[in-house]
């Protein structure tokens, strides 16, 4: 049996490159690589223009007649804290003075004196060990809704919040009108440069929130100062995993979030 060994012809890389450079595929790649920066520049400009237009639109307040669609069985405060022994009393006391039907305090992996401070107040305490606000809410919310009612309305606060005594009086007409609400949030500390910068940014942000509602889009949840009915939270369970859980839940919930500029926290 005779074996024949065929010597392959040498590859001329220069010829291959010349053919590649003259091909339509190469010209397509060049076109795409030149177009990508322009696309990003165009999208950036459109984004800035869009934001500016939303801010301008948000300056005009649309008068909307409230329609009573719901009757809450109760209105409850839900506060999530982690090692807030110095702040928890103030937020809890302000909720009690505002006459919430019940105040639920979620203690997440607290190792300081928060629990003992909480026990001195007439609040309902739920202890979890999640070391994350979103995960703590994931665990505690179903328990709270089961203990209270799906027909109740729940307003979410952080340890640093302060709720005015007339909050519920101002908020009630809106609570009876919308299934999920974001109230206006404010920064009580205006002394530092950083907090003042946030104050200016929030002013623009609130205009965008107004504009989104005027266009019949959903506003965005802000982490605290928002509320929803138990049946909304049952239909669209919280179950958020990201650090921006408020934005994640905004995208998840099937109802438009109504931003209320007239009631602040």
C-alpha atoms as an extended CHARMM CRD file, in Angstrom:
* protein
*
       265  EXT
         1         1  UNK       CA              0.0000000000        0.0000000000        0.0000000000  PROA      1               0.0000000000
         2         2  UNK       CA              1.5640000000        3.2400000000       -1.1230000000  PROA      2               0.0000000000
         3         3  UNK       CA              1.0070000000        6.3180000000        0.9890000000  PROA      3               0.0000000000
         4         4  UNK       CA              1.1410000000        9.6830000000       -0.6590000000  PROA      4               0.0000000000
         5         5  UNK       CA              1.9820000000       12.7770000000        1.2840000000  PROA      5               0.0000000000
         6         6  UNK       CA              0.6940000000       15.9430000000       -0.3030000000  PROA      6               0.0000000000
         7         7  UNK       CA              2.5420000000       19.0500000000        0.6320000000  PROA      7               0.0000000000
         8         8  UNK       CA              0.1000000000       21.8740000000        1.3230000000  PROA      8               0.0000000000
         9         9  UNK       CA              0.5980000000       25.1430000000       -0.4400000000  PROA      9               0.0000000000
        10        10  UNK       CA              1.9940000000       27.9290000000        1.7480000000  PROA      10              0.0000000000
        11        11  UNK       CA             -0.5340000000       30.4400000000        3.0850000000  PROA      11              0.0000000000
        12        12  UNK       CA              0.1450000000       33.9290000000        1.8450000000  PROA      12              0.0000000000
        13        13  UNK       CA             -1.0580000000       36.0520000000        4.7040000000  PROA      13              0.0000000000
        14        14  UNK       CA             -0.4880000000       39.2760000000        2.8330000000  PROA      14              0.0000000000
        15        15  UNK       CA             -2.8120000000       38.0810000000        0.0990000000  PROA      15              0.0000000000
        16        16  UNK       CA             -5.3890000000       37.0780000000        2.6820000000  PROA      16              0.0000000000
        17        17  UNK       CA             -5.2280000000       40.4740000000        4.3690000000  PROA      17              0.0000000000
        18        18  UNK       CA             -5.5130000000       42.2840000000        1.0560000000  PROA      18              0.0000000000
        19        19  UNK       CA             -8.5970000000       40.2380000000        0.2520000000  PROA      19              0.0000000000
        20        20  UNK       CA            -10.0560000000       40.8800000000        3.7160000000  PROA      20              0.0000000000
        21        21  UNK       CA             -9.4580000000       44.6250000000        3.5350000000  PROA      21              0.0000000000
        22        22  UNK       CA            -11.1500000000       44.7810000000        0.1530000000  PROA      22              0.0000000000
        23        23  UNK       CA            -14.1330000000       42.6940000000        1.2940000000  PROA      23              0.0000000000
        24        24  UNK       CA            -17.6000000000       44.0510000000        2.0460000000  PROA      24              0.0000000000
        25        25  UNK       CA            -17.4030000000       42.5550000000        5.5540000000  PROA      25              0.0000000000
        26        26  UNK       CA            -14.3840000000       44.6840000000        6.4200000000  PROA      26              0.0000000000
        27        27  UNK       CA            -16.0640000000       47.8350000000        5.1820000000  PROA      27              0.0000000000
        28        28  UNK       CA            -19.1190000000       46.8880000000        7.2520000000  PROA      28              0.0000000000
        29        29  UNK       CA            -16.9580000000       46.5740000000       10.3760000000  PROA      29              0.0000000000
        30        30  UNK       CA            -15.3700000000       49.9550000000        9.7070000000  PROA      30              0.0000000000
        31        31  UNK       CA            -18.8170000000       51.4790000000        9.2300000000  PROA      31              0.0000000000
        32        32  UNK       CA            -20.1090000000       49.9790000000       12.4990000000  PROA      32              0.0000000000
        33        33  UNK       CA            -17.0300000000       51.0070000000       14.4960000000  PROA      33              0.0000000000
        34        34  UNK       CA            -17.4240000000       54.5850000000       13.2460000000  PROA      34              0.0000000000
        35        35  UNK       CA            -21.1580000000       54.5840000000       13.9040000000  PROA      35              0.0000000000
        36        36  UNK       CA            -21.0830000000       53.2980000000       17.5050000000  PROA      36              0.0000000000
        37        37  UNK       CA            -19.6110000000       56.5010000000       19.0430000000  PROA      37              0.0000000000
        38        38  UNK       CA            -22.1130000000       58.5730000000       17.0950000000  PROA      38              0.0000000000
        39        39  UNK       CA            -24.9720000000       56.4050000000       18.3280000000  PROA      39              0.0000000000
        40        40  UNK       CA            -23.8260000000       56.8440000000       21.9200000000  PROA      40              0.0000000000
        41        41  UNK       CA            -23.4430000000       60.5970000000       21.4060000000  PROA      41              0.0000000000
        42        42  UNK       CA            -26.8950000000       60.8430000000       19.8550000000  PROA      42              0.0000000000
        43        43  UNK       CA            -28.4630000000       58.7560000000       22.6410000000  PROA      43              0.0000000000
        44        44  UNK       CA            -26.7410000000       60.8880000000       25.2770000000  PROA      44              0.0000000000
        45        45  UNK       CA            -28.0410000000       64.0810000000       23.7040000000  PROA      45              0.0000000000
        46        46  UNK       CA            -31.5490000000       62.6330000000       23.3870000000  PROA      46              0.0000000000
        47        47  UNK       CA            -31.4290000000       61.5150000000       27.0400000000  PROA      47              0.0000000000
        48        48  UNK       CA            -30.4220000000       64.9820000000       28.2540000000  PROA      48              0.0000000000
        49        49  UNK       CA            -33.0600000000       66.6390000000       26.0730000000  PROA      49              0.0000000000
        50        50  UNK       CA            -35.6810000000       64.1790000000       27.3370000000  PROA      50              0.0000000000
        51        51  UNK       CA            -34.8270000000       64.8540000000       30.9800000000  PROA      51              0.0000000000
        52        52  UNK       CA            -34.9420000000       68.6290000000       30.4410000000  PROA      52              0.0000000000
        53        53  UNK       CA            -38.3410000000       68.3440000000       28.7430000000  PROA      53              0.0000000000
        54        54  UNK       CA            -39.6570000000       66.2360000000       31.6380000000  PROA      54              0.0000000000
        55        55  UNK       CA            -38.4140000000       68.8090000000       34.1650000000  PROA      55              0.0000000000
        56        56  UNK       CA            -40.0970000000       71.6420000000       32.2470000000  PROA      56              0.0000000000
        57        57  UNK       CA            -43.3110000000       69.6460000000       31.8830000000  PROA      57              0.0000000000
        58        58  UNK       CA            -43.2350000000       68.8180000000       35.5910000000  PROA      58              0.0000000000
        59        59  UNK       CA            -43.3720000000       72.5270000000       36.4380000000  PROA      59              0.0000000000
        60        60  UNK       CA            -46.9590000000       72.5860000000       35.2750000000  PROA      60              0.0000000000
        61        61  UNK       CA            -49.2860000000       70.9780000000       37.7740000000  PROA      61              0.0000000000
        62        62  UNK       CA            -52.3050000000       69.2480000000       36.3570000000  PROA      62              0.0000000000
        63        63  UNK       CA            -55.3970000000       69.6920000000       38.4830000000  PROA      63              0.0000000000
        64        64  UNK       CA            -56.9050000000       66.2940000000       39.0120000000  PROA      64              0.0000000000
        65        65  UNK       CA            -60.2150000000       65.5900000000       40.6870000000  PROA      65              0.0000000000
        66        66  UNK       CA            -59.8460000000       62.8040000000       43.2140000000  PROA      66              0.0000000000
        67        67  UNK       CA            -62.2110000000       59.8940000000       42.9550000000  PROA      67              0.0000000000
        68        68  UNK       CA            -62.7780000000       57.6640000000       45.9600000000  PROA      68              0.0000000000
        69        69  UNK       CA            -62.0220000000       54.1590000000       44.6920000000  PROA      69              0.0000000000
        70        70  UNK       CA            -60.9450000000       52.3880000000       47.8780000000  PROA      70              0.0000000000
        71        71  UNK       CA            -61.7840000000       52.2430000000       51.5540000000  PROA      71              0.0000000000
        72        72  UNK       CA            -58.7940000000       51.0940000000       53.6190000000  PROA      72              0.0000000000
        73        73  UNK       CA            -59.5770000000       48.8160000000       56.5420000000  PROA      73              0.0000000000
        74        74  UNK       CA            -56.6350000000       50.3620000000       58.3580000000  PROA      74              0.0000000000
        75        75  UNK       CA            -53.5820000000       52.4880000000       57.5670000000  PROA      75              0.0000000000
        76        76  UNK       CA            -50.3810000000       51.0670000000       59.0150000000  PROA      76              0.0000000000
        77        77  UNK       CA            -46.7940000000       52.2550000000       59.2370000000  PROA      77              0.0000000000
        78        78  UNK       CA            -43.9670000000       49.8370000000       58.4110000000  PROA      78              0.0000000000
        79        79  UNK       CA            -40.4750000000       50.8010000000       59.5680000000  PROA      79              0.0000000000
        80        80  UNK       CA            -37.3580000000       48.7660000000       58.7570000000  PROA      80              0.0000000000
        81        81  UNK       CA            -34.3270000000       49.3580000000       60.9970000000  PROA      81              0.0000000000
        82        82  UNK       CA            -30.8680000000       47.9510000000       61.6190000000  PROA      82              0.0000000000
        83        83  UNK       CA            -28.9930000000       49.0450000000       64.7550000000  PROA      83              0.0000000000
        84        84  UNK       CA            -30.8650000000       52.3610000000       65.1080000000  PROA      84              0.0000000000
        85        85  UNK       CA            -31.0510000000       52.6810000000       68.9030000000  PROA      85              0.0000000000
        86        86  UNK       CA            -30.5440000000       56.4560000000       68.7070000000  PROA      86              0.0000000000
        87        87  UNK       CA            -33.1030000000       57.1180000000       65.9570000000  PROA      87              0.0000000000
        88        88  UNK       CA            -35.8300000000       54.5140000000       66.3080000000  PROA      88              0.0000000000
        89        89  UNK       CA            -37.6940000000       56.2680000000       69.1350000000  PROA      89              0.0000000000
        90        90  UNK       CA            -38.1620000000       59.4810000000       67.1290000000  PROA      90              0.0000000000
        91        91  UNK       CA            -39.6060000000       57.8330000000       64.0200000000  PROA      91              0.0000000000
        92        92  UNK       CA            -41.8460000000       55.4980000000       66.0350000000  PROA      92              0.0000000000
        93        93  UNK       CA            -43.1540000000       58.3340000000       68.2460000000  PROA      93              0.0000000000
        94        94  UNK       CA            -43.9200000000       60.4750000000       65.1930000000  PROA      94              0.0000000000
        95        95  UNK       CA            -45.8990000000       57.5860000000       63.6450000000  PROA      95              0.0000000000
        96        96  UNK       CA            -47.8520000000       57.1350000000       66.8840000000  PROA      96              0.0000000000
        97        97  UNK       CA            -48.6250000000       60.8630000000       67.0570000000  PROA      97              0.0000000000
        98        98  UNK       CA            -49.7950000000       60.7120000000       63.4380000000  PROA      98              0.0000000000
        99        99  UNK       CA            -52.3690000000       58.1170000000       64.5830000000  PROA      99              0.0000000000
       100       100  UNK       CA            -51.5150000000       55.2000000000       62.3400000000  PROA      100             0.0000000000
       101       101  UNK       CA            -53.7310000000       52.2540000000       63.2200000000  PROA      101             0.0000000000
       102       102  UNK       CA            -50.6860000000       50.0570000000       63.7970000000  PROA      102             0.0000000000
       103       103  UNK       CA            -46.9470000000       50.5660000000       63.6530000000  PROA      103             0.0000000000
       104       104  UNK       CA            -44.9260000000       47.5500000000       62.5120000000  PROA      104             0.0000000000
       105       105  UNK       CA            -41.2350000000       47.6660000000       63.3390000000  PROA      105             0.0000000000
       106       106  UNK       CA            -38.9890000000       45.2850000000       61.4050000000  PROA      106             0.0000000000
       107       107  UNK       CA            -35.7320000000       44.7590000000       63.3110000000  PROA      107             0.0000000000
       108       108  UNK       CA            -33.1380000000       43.3870000000       60.9180000000  PROA      108             0.0000000000
       109       109  UNK       CA            -30.1520000000       41.7340000000       62.6180000000  PROA      109             0.0000000000
       110       110  UNK       CA            -30.0410000000       44.3550000000       65.3750000000  PROA      110             0.0000000000
       111       111  UNK       CA            -27.1920000000       43.8560000000       67.8430000000  PROA      111             0.0000000000
       112       112  UNK       CA            -27.4770000000       47.1260000000       69.7550000000  PROA      112             0.0000000000
       113       113  UNK       CA            -30.2110000000       48.4150000000       72.0740000000  PROA      113             0.0000000000
       114       114  UNK       CA            -32.8380000000       48.9430000000       69.3310000000  PROA      114             0.0000000000
       115       115  UNK       CA            -35.0390000000       46.0790000000       70.5400000000  PROA      115             0.0000000000
       116       116  UNK       CA            -35.1720000000       47.3500000000       74.1340000000  PROA      116             0.0000000000
       117       117  UNK       CA            -36.0730000000       50.8570000000       72.9430000000  PROA      117             0.0000000000
       118       118  UNK       CA            -38.7890000000       49.4270000000       70.6860000000  PROA      118             0.0000000000
       119       119  UNK       CA            -40.3060000000       47.4410000000       73.5480000000  PROA      119             0.0000000000
       120       120  UNK       CA            -41.0490000000       50.6560000000       75.4140000000  PROA      120             0.0000000000
       121       121  UNK       CA            -43.4460000000       51.7050000000       72.6240000000  PROA      121             0.0000000000
       122       122  UNK       CA            -46.8250000000       50.2060000000       71.6140000000  PROA      122             0.0000000000
       123       123  UNK       CA            -45.5390000000       48.7920000000       68.3250000000  PROA      123             0.0000000000
       124       124  UNK       CA            -45.6430000000       45.3520000000       66.7340000000  PROA      124             0.0000000000
       125       125  UNK       CA            -42.1140000000       44.0030000000       66.4320000000  PROA      125             0.0000000000
       126       126  UNK       CA            -40.9140000000       41.5300000000       63.8280000000  PROA      126             0.0000000000
       127       127  UNK       CA            -37.3260000000       40.3250000000       64.1140000000  PROA      127             0.0000000000
       128       128  UNK       CA            -35.4570000000       38.9880000000       61.0880000000  PROA      128             0.0000000000
       129       129  UNK       CA            -31.8170000000       38.2540000000       60.4060000000  PROA      129             0.0000000000
       130       130  UNK       CA            -31.3150000000       39.2120000000       56.7610000000  PROA      130             0.0000000000
       131       131  UNK       CA            -28.8290000000       42.1160000000       56.9890000000  PROA      131             0.0000000000
       132       132  UNK       CA            -30.5240000000       43.7550000000       54.0260000000  PROA      132             0.0000000000
       133       133  UNK       CA            -33.5190000000       46.0630000000       53.9020000000  PROA      133             0.0000000000
       134       134  UNK       CA            -34.9670000000       44.4700000000       50.7700000000  PROA      134             0.0000000000
       135       135  UNK       CA            -34.4930000000       40.9430000000       52.1010000000  PROA      135             0.0000000000
       136       136  UNK       CA            -35.9680000000       41.9530000000       55.4610000000  PROA      136             0.0000000000
       137       137  UNK       CA            -39.0700000000       43.2720000000       53.7030000000  PROA      137             0.0000000000
       138       138  UNK       CA            -39.2410000000       40.0950000000       51.6090000000  PROA      138             0.0000000000
       139       139  UNK       CA            -39.5420000000       38.0420000000       54.8000000000  PROA      139             0.0000000000
       140       140  UNK       CA            -41.6170000000       40.3730000000       56.9770000000  PROA      140             0.0000000000
       141       141  UNK       CA            -44.1940000000       41.8020000000       54.5640000000  PROA      141             0.0000000000
       142       142  UNK       CA            -46.1880000000       38.5750000000       54.0330000000  PROA      142             0.0000000000
       143       143  UNK       CA            -46.3370000000       38.1330000000       57.8190000000  PROA      143             0.0000000000
       144       144  UNK       CA            -47.5370000000       41.7000000000       58.3480000000  PROA      144             0.0000000000
       145       145  UNK       CA            -50.2170000000       41.4990000000       55.6600000000  PROA      145             0.0000000000
       146       146  UNK       CA            -51.4110000000       38.1520000000       56.9900000000  PROA      146             0.0000000000
       147       147  UNK       CA            -51.6140000000       39.5920000000       60.5150000000  PROA      147             0.0000000000
       148       148  UNK       CA            -53.4120000000       42.7720000000       59.4160000000  PROA      148             0.0000000000
       149       149  UNK       CA            -55.3590000000       42.6640000000       56.1490000000  PROA      149             0.0000000000
       150       150  UNK       CA            -54.9960000000       42.7600000000       52.3820000000  PROA      150             0.0000000000
       151       151  UNK       CA            -57.5070000000       45.6300000000       52.4820000000  PROA      151             0.0000000000
       152       152  UNK       CA            -55.2050000000       47.7230000000       54.6650000000  PROA      152             0.0000000000
       153       153  UNK       CA            -52.8570000000       50.3840000000       53.3380000000  PROA      153             0.0000000000
       154       154  UNK       CA            -49.1740000000       50.2190000000       54.3380000000  PROA      154             0.0000000000
       155       155  UNK       CA            -46.7970000000       53.1950000000       54.3630000000  PROA      155             0.0000000000
       156       156  UNK       CA            -43.0450000000       52.4790000000       54.4710000000  PROA      156             0.0000000000
       157       157  UNK       CA            -40.5420000000       54.5270000000       56.4240000000  PROA      157             0.0000000000
       158       158  UNK       CA            -36.8690000000       54.4930000000       57.3600000000  PROA      158             0.0000000000
       159       159  UNK       CA            -35.3480000000       55.1360000000       60.7710000000  PROA      159             0.0000000000
       160       160  UNK       CA            -34.3400000000       58.6800000000       59.8080000000  PROA      160             0.0000000000
       161       161  UNK       CA            -37.8380000000       59.8100000000       58.8460000000  PROA      161             0.0000000000
       162       162  UNK       CA            -40.1000000000       62.1270000000       60.7980000000  PROA      162             0.0000000000
       163       163  UNK       CA            -43.8480000000       62.0720000000       60.1460000000  PROA      163             0.0000000000
       164       164  UNK       CA            -45.9700000000       65.1240000000       60.8710000000  PROA      164             0.0000000000
       165       165  UNK       CA            -49.0750000000       64.7850000000       63.0300000000  PROA      165             0.0000000000
       166       166  UNK       CA            -51.4170000000       65.8010000000       60.2040000000  PROA      166             0.0000000000
       167       167  UNK       CA            -49.8520000000       63.4150000000       57.6890000000  PROA      167             0.0000000000
       168       168  UNK       CA            -52.7970000000       61.0100000000       57.5420000000  PROA      168             0.0000000000
       169       169  UNK       CA            -55.3250000000       63.8310000000       57.3290000000  PROA      169             0.0000000000
       170       170  UNK       CA            -53.5780000000       65.1420000000       54.2090000000  PROA      170             0.0000000000
       171       171  UNK       CA            -52.8080000000       61.7080000000       52.7680000000  PROA      171             0.0000000000
       172       172  UNK       CA            -56.2040000000       60.0250000000       53.2580000000  PROA      172             0.0000000000
       173       173  UNK       CA            -57.9610000000       61.4310000000       50.1430000000  PROA      173             0.0000000000
       174       174  UNK       CA            -55.0920000000       60.1410000000       47.9930000000  PROA      174             0.0000000000
       175       175  UNK       CA            -54.9690000000       56.7730000000       49.7690000000  PROA      175             0.0000000000
       176       176  UNK       CA            -58.6680000000       56.3510000000       48.9510000000  PROA      176             0.0000000000
       177       177  UNK       CA            -57.9810000000       57.1800000000       45.2910000000  PROA      177             0.0000000000
       178       178  UNK       CA            -54.8220000000       55.2690000000       44.2840000000  PROA      178             0.0000000000
       179       179  UNK       CA            -53.5630000000       51.7110000000       44.9440000000  PROA      179             0.0000000000
       180       180  UNK       CA            -49.8590000000       52.6110000000       45.2130000000  PROA      180             0.0000000000
       181       181  UNK       CA            -48.4370000000       56.0220000000       46.0730000000  PROA      181             0.0000000000
       182       182  UNK       CA            -45.0920000000       57.7720000000       46.3820000000  PROA      182             0.0000000000
       183       183  UNK       CA            -45.3320000000       60.7910000000       48.6730000000  PROA      183             0.0000000000
       184       184  UNK       CA            -42.8970000000       63.6760000000       48.3910000000  PROA      184             0.0000000000
       185       185  UNK       CA            -39.7330000000       63.0380000000       50.3990000000  PROA      185             0.0000000000
       186       186  UNK       CA            -37.5840000000       65.7080000000       51.9370000000  PROA      186             0.0000000000
       187       187  UNK       CA            -34.1950000000       65.9590000000       53.5880000000  PROA      187             0.0000000000
       188       188  UNK       CA            -34.4920000000       67.4790000000       57.0380000000  PROA      188             0.0000000000
       189       189  UNK       CA            -30.7510000000       68.2090000000       57.2150000000  PROA      189             0.0000000000
       190       190  UNK       CA            -29.7910000000       71.1830000000       55.0040000000  PROA      190             0.0000000000
       191       191  UNK       CA            -26.5820000000       72.1320000000       56.7880000000  PROA      191             0.0000000000
       192       192  UNK       CA            -23.9600000000       70.1970000000       54.8400000000  PROA      192             0.0000000000
       193       193  UNK       CA            -22.9710000000       70.8910000000       51.2310000000  PROA      193             0.0000000000
       194       194  UNK       CA            -23.8020000000       67.3200000000       50.2380000000  PROA      194             0.0000000000
       195       195  UNK       CA            -27.3050000000       67.4770000000       51.7000000000  PROA      195             0.0000000000
       196       196  UNK       CA            -27.8890000000       70.7960000000       49.9110000000  PROA      196             0.0000000000
       197       197  UNK       CA            -26.7680000000       69.2180000000       46.6500000000  PROA      197             0.0000000000
       198       198  UNK       CA            -29.2730000000       66.4100000000       47.1990000000  PROA      198             0.0000000000
       199       199  UNK       CA            -31.9250000000       69.0280000000       47.9160000000  PROA      199             0.0000000000
       200       200  UNK       CA            -31.3240000000       70.6410000000       44.5130000000  PROA      200             0.0000000000
       201       201  UNK       CA            -31.2620000000       67.2590000000       42.7520000000  PROA      201             0.0000000000
       202       202  UNK       CA            -34.5100000000       66.2690000000       44.4590000000  PROA      202             0.0000000000
       203       203  UNK       CA            -36.1940000000       69.4550000000       43.2400000000  PROA      203             0.0000000000
       204       204  UNK       CA            -35.5390000000       68.3800000000       39.6360000000  PROA      204             0.0000000000
       205       205  UNK       CA            -36.4340000000       64.7830000000       40.4590000000  PROA      205             0.0000000000
       206       206  UNK       CA            -39.8490000000       65.8060000000       41.8100000000  PROA      206             0.0000000000
       207       207  UNK       CA            -40.5720000000       67.6660000000       38.5590000000  PROA      207             0.0000000000
       208       208  UNK       CA            -39.7830000000       64.4990000000       36.6120000000  PROA      208             0.0000000000
       209       209  UNK       CA            -42.1220000000       62.5320000000       38.8750000000  PROA      209             0.0000000000
       210       210  UNK       CA            -44.9100000000       65.0320000000       38.1750000000  PROA      210             0.0000000000
       211       211  UNK       CA            -44.2570000000       64.8750000000       34.4460000000  PROA      211             0.0000000000
       212       212  UNK       CA            -44.3770000000       61.0670000000       34.3820000000  PROA      212             0.0000000000
       213       213  UNK       CA            -47.8360000000       61.0970000000       35.9690000000  PROA      213             0.0000000000
       214       214  UNK       CA            -49.0450000000       63.8410000000       33.6320000000  PROA      214             0.0000000000
       215       215  UNK       CA            -48.0610000000       61.6000000000       30.7090000000  PROA      215             0.0000000000
       216       216  UNK       CA            -49.9680000000       58.7170000000       32.3590000000  PROA      216             0.0000000000
       217       217  UNK       CA            -46.7560000000       56.8490000000       33.1400000000  PROA      217             0.0000000000
       218       218  UNK       CA            -45.7850000000       55.3870000000       36.4700000000  PROA      218             0.0000000000
       219       219  UNK       CA            -43.7660000000       57.5150000000       38.8560000000  PROA      219             0.0000000000
       220       220  UNK       CA            -40.8040000000       55.9210000000       40.6510000000  PROA      220             0.0000000000
       221       221  UNK       CA            -40.6590000000       54.6400000000       44.1960000000  PROA      221             0.0000000000
       222       222  UNK       CA            -38.0150000000       56.3070000000       46.3440000000  PROA      222             0.0000000000
       223       223  UNK       CA            -37.1810000000       53.7480000000       49.0260000000  PROA      223             0.0000000000
       224       224  UNK       CA            -39.2990000000       55.3490000000       51.7480000000  PROA      224             0.0000000000
       225       225  UNK       CA            -42.3870000000       57.4970000000       51.9520000000  PROA      225             0.0000000000
       226       226  UNK       CA            -44.3420000000       55.2130000000       49.6720000000  PROA      226             0.0000000000
       227       227  UNK       CA            -47.3720000000       53.0910000000       50.3740000000  PROA      227             0.0000000000
       228       228  UNK       CA            -49.5910000000       50.4310000000       48.8420000000  PROA      228             0.0000000000
       229       229  UNK       CA            -52.6120000000       48.3140000000       49.6360000000  PROA      229             0.0000000000
       230       230  UNK       CA            -52.0410000000       44.7870000000       50.9070000000  PROA      230             0.0000000000
       231       231  UNK       CA            -53.7650000000       43.3060000000       47.8690000000  PROA      231             0.0000000000
       232       232  UNK       CA            -51.2510000000       45.0940000000       45.6210000000  PROA      232             0.0000000000
       233       233  UNK       CA            -48.3630000000       43.6480000000       47.6340000000  PROA      233             0.0000000000
       234       234  UNK       CA            -50.0010000000       40.2060000000       47.4560000000  PROA      234             0.0000000000
       235       235  UNK       CA            -50.6390000000       40.3910000000       43.7290000000  PROA      235             0.0000000000
       236       236  UNK       CA            -47.1010000000       41.6220000000       43.0890000000  PROA      236             0.0000000000
       237       237  UNK       CA            -44.9780000000       40.2580000000       45.9660000000  PROA      237             0.0000000000
       238       238  UNK       CA            -42.0430000000       42.4590000000       46.9340000000  PROA      238             0.0000000000
       239       239  UNK       CA            -39.3040000000       39.8340000000       46.5680000000  PROA      239             0.0000000000
       240       240  UNK       CA            -36.6580000000       42.3450000000       45.5300000000  PROA      240             0.0000000000
       241       241  UNK       CA            -33.0110000000       41.3520000000       45.4650000000  PROA      241             0.0000000000
       242       242  UNK       CA            -31.0650000000       44.3600000000       44.1910000000  PROA      242             0.0000000000
       243       243  UNK       CA            -29.6410000000       47.2990000000       46.1130000000  PROA      243             0.0000000000
       244       244  UNK       CA            -32.0710000000       49.5630000000       44.2460000000  PROA      244             0.0000000000
       245       245  UNK       CA            -35.0730000000       47.5790000000       45.4520000000  PROA      245             0.0000000000
       246       246  UNK       CA            -37.3890000000       50.5830000000       45.1900000000  PROA      246             0.0000000000
       247       247  UNK       CA            -36.6710000000       50.9580000000       41.4690000000  PROA      247             0.0000000000
       248       248  UNK       CA            -36.8580000000       47.1860000000       41.0160000000  PROA      248             0.0000000000
       249       249  UNK       CA            -40.3180000000       47.0630000000       42.5600000000  PROA      249             0.0000000000
       250       250  UNK       CA            -41.4530000000       50.0430000000       40.4630000000  PROA      250             0.0000000000
       251       251  UNK       CA            -40.7280000000       47.9490000000       37.3630000000  PROA      251             0.0000000000
       252       252  UNK       CA            -42.2830000000       44.8440000000       38.8590000000  PROA      252             0.0000000000
       253       253  UNK       CA            -45.6050000000       46.1840000000       40.1150000000  PROA      253             0.0000000000
       254       254  UNK       CA            -48.4150000000       46.1870000000       37.5900000000  PROA      254             0.0000000000
       255       255  UNK       CA            -49.9930000000       49.4700000000       38.7110000000  PROA      255             0.0000000000
       256       256  UNK       CA            -48.8660000000       53.0020000000       37.9510000000  PROA      256             0.0000000000
       257       257  UNK       CA            -47.2460000000       54.6070000000       40.9730000000  PROA      257             0.0000000000
       258       258  UNK       CA            -48.9660000000       57.9140000000       41.7320000000  PROA      258             0.0000000000
       259       259  UNK       CA            -46.6270000000       60.6720000000       42.8930000000  PROA      259             0.0000000000
       260       260  UNK       CA            -48.2180000000       63.0300000000       45.4320000000  PROA      260             0.0000000000
       261       261  UNK       CA            -46.4490000000       66.3640000000       45.6880000000  PROA      261             0.0000000000
       262       262  UNK       CA            -48.9720000000       67.8300000000       48.1300000000  PROA      262             0.0000000000
       263       263  UNK       CA            -48.0510000000       65.4540000000       50.9890000000  PROA      263             0.0000000000
       264       264  UNK       CA            -44.4540000000       65.1970000000       52.1450000000  PROA      264             0.0000000000
       265       265  UNK       CA            -42.4250000000       63.1120000000       54.5700000000  PROA      265             0.0000000000
